[in-house]
Tab-separated table of C-alpha atoms in Angstrom:
chain	number	residue	atom	x	y	z
A	1	MET	CA	0.000	0.000	0.000
A	2	ILE	CA	1.122	3.540	-0.777
A	3	GLU	CA	0.401	6.521	1.471
A	4	ASN	CA	-0.299	9.946	-0.025
A	5	THR	CA	-0.919	12.961	2.157
A	6	ASP	CA	-3.231	15.748	1.073
A	7	ALA	CA	-5.289	18.439	2.818
A	8	ASP	CA	-7.582	15.759	4.277
A	9	GLY	CA	-4.668	13.780	5.774
A	10	PRO	CA	-3.171	10.452	4.679
A	11	ARG	CA	-4.809	8.429	1.918
A	12	TYR	CA	-3.804	4.845	1.214
A	13	HIS	CA	-4.091	3.112	-2.104
A	14	ALA	CA	-3.058	-0.171	-3.683
A	15	ASP	CA	0.381	-0.137	-5.274
A	16	ARG	CA	1.120	-0.935	-8.925
A	17	ALA	CA	2.095	-4.537	-8.151
A	18	MET	CA	-1.368	-5.173	-6.698
A	19	TRP	CA	-3.027	-3.677	-9.793
A	20	LEU	CA	-0.780	-5.741	-12.105
A	21	GLU	CA	-1.800	-8.906	-10.270
A	22	VAL	CA	-5.468	-8.067	-10.864
A	23	PHE	CA	-4.792	-7.295	-14.551
A	24	ALA	CA	-2.931	-10.614	-14.994
A	25	GLY	CA	-5.905	-12.492	-13.533
A	26	ILE	CA	-8.224	-10.846	-16.064
A	27	ILE	CA	-5.876	-11.413	-19.015
A	28	ASN	CA	-5.381	-15.083	-18.085
A	29	ASP	CA	-9.140	-15.634	-17.780
A	30	PRO	CA	-11.316	-12.864	-19.283
A	31	GLU	CA	-14.357	-14.230	-17.432
A	32	ASN	CA	-12.707	-12.931	-14.232
A	33	LEU	CA	-13.473	-9.359	-15.333
A	34	LEU	CA	-17.044	-9.398	-14.058
A	35	ARG	CA	-16.125	-10.827	-10.655
A	36	THR	CA	-12.798	-9.125	-9.963
A	37	SER	CA	-12.733	-6.531	-7.229
A	38	CYS	CA	-10.688	-3.369	-7.132
A	39	PRO	CA	-7.437	-3.861	-5.190
A	40	ASN	CA	-7.883	-0.361	-3.799
A	41	CYS	CA	-11.496	-0.143	-2.598
A	42	ALA	CA	-12.857	-3.680	-3.243
A	43	ALA	CA	-15.655	-2.478	-5.563
A	44	VAL	CA	-16.788	-4.978	-8.217
A	45	PRO	CA	-16.198	-5.019	-11.111
A	46	VAL	CA	-13.112	-3.229	-12.327
A	47	ARG	CA	-13.028	-2.020	-15.952
A	48	VAL	CA	-10.566	-2.533	-18.798
A	49	ALA	CA	-9.962	-0.985	-22.193
A	50	PHE	CA	-7.387	-1.742	-24.868
A	51	ILE	CA	-6.192	0.710	-27.499
A	52	GLY	CA	-4.032	-0.205	-30.469
A	53	PRO	CA	-3.440	-0.045	-34.217
A	54	PRO	CA	-6.143	-1.588	-36.430
A	55	GLY	CA	-5.563	-5.319	-36.910
A	56	ALA	CA	-2.789	-5.493	-34.293
A	57	SER	CA	-2.642	-8.041	-31.496
A	58	ALA	CA	-0.758	-5.696	-29.165
A	59	GLY	CA	-1.666	-2.311	-27.769
A	60	SER	CA	-2.045	-0.302	-24.589
A	61	GLY	CA	-4.117	-1.572	-21.704
A	62	LEU	CA	-6.034	0.382	-19.086
A	63	LEU	CA	-7.465	-1.045	-15.871
A	64	TRP	CA	-9.454	1.149	-13.498
A	65	CYS	CA	-12.176	1.303	-10.904
A	66	ASP	CA	-15.199	3.519	-11.491
A	67	THR	CA	-15.795	3.773	-7.740
A	68	CYS	CA	-12.462	5.051	-6.393
A	69	LEU	CA	-11.066	6.278	-9.755
A	70	PHE	CA	-7.653	4.649	-9.377
A	71	GLY	CA	-6.071	2.372	-11.960
A	72	ILE	CA	-3.081	1.560	-14.142
A	73	SER	CA	-1.953	1.946	-17.712
A	74	ILE	CA	0.313	-0.509	-19.538
A	75	SER	CA	1.899	0.986	-22.622
A	76	ARG	CA	2.492	-2.199	-24.628
A	77	MET	CA	0.941	-5.598	-24.117
A	78	ASN	CA	-0.627	-8.475	-26.001
A	79	VAL	CA	-4.388	-8.080	-26.097
A	80	PRO	CA	-6.391	-11.304	-25.697
A	81	SER	CA	-8.707	-11.968	-28.630
A	82	GLU	CA	-11.675	-12.013	-26.230
A	83	PHE	CA	-11.361	-8.257	-25.804
A	84	GLU	CA	-12.223	-5.565	-28.332
A	85	MET	CA	-9.409	-3.168	-29.126
A	86	ILE	CA	-10.193	0.484	-29.769
A	87	SER	CA	-8.326	1.746	-32.830
A	88	THR	CA	-5.582	4.311	-32.397
A	89	SER	CA	-6.982	6.001	-35.497
A	90	THR	CA	-9.986	7.024	-33.382
A	91	PRO	CA	-9.785	10.605	-32.034
A	92	VAL	CA	-8.820	10.651	-28.332
A	93	GLY	CA	-12.086	12.239	-27.216
A	94	ASP	CA	-14.034	9.531	-29.040
A	95	ILE	CA	-11.900	6.791	-27.432
A	96	LEU	CA	-12.660	8.122	-23.955
A	97	GLU	CA	-16.354	8.379	-24.751
A	98	ALA	CA	-16.646	5.022	-26.546
A	99	ALA	CA	-15.092	3.108	-23.662
A	100	SER	CA	-16.508	5.389	-20.938
A	101	ILE	CA	-12.982	5.907	-19.613
A	102	PRO	CA	-13.073	8.346	-16.697
A	103	ASP	CA	-10.281	10.656	-15.603
A	104	PHE	CA	-8.792	8.176	-13.123
A	105	GLU	CA	-5.576	8.500	-11.097
A	106	VAL	CA	-2.882	6.307	-12.653
A	107	ILE	CA	-0.741	4.368	-10.181
A	108	TRP	CA	2.882	4.374	-11.395
A	109	GLU	CA	4.632	2.816	-8.370
């Protein structure tokens, strides 16, 4: 767990390793997506989106929680065929809207 201090005092959140473990569980078995809880706040389910070039099998992956608005970004990864990949030729605003990607806090450590 990581501690951040702001005006309201200390806030704790799951570290990147915890988020990566959750992402690996979803990638290894896509059916886990609907039953996987957020490593930060325990809300179910977490959300994923993949963005990459048309026809590619690799792209960027996003994993986040709509409840606490924390998550991670992976810049290059293989995307399982069970998941739809949003094309990088799509304008950024349309990508965010199409996948309902909120402005979540990315965990880098």
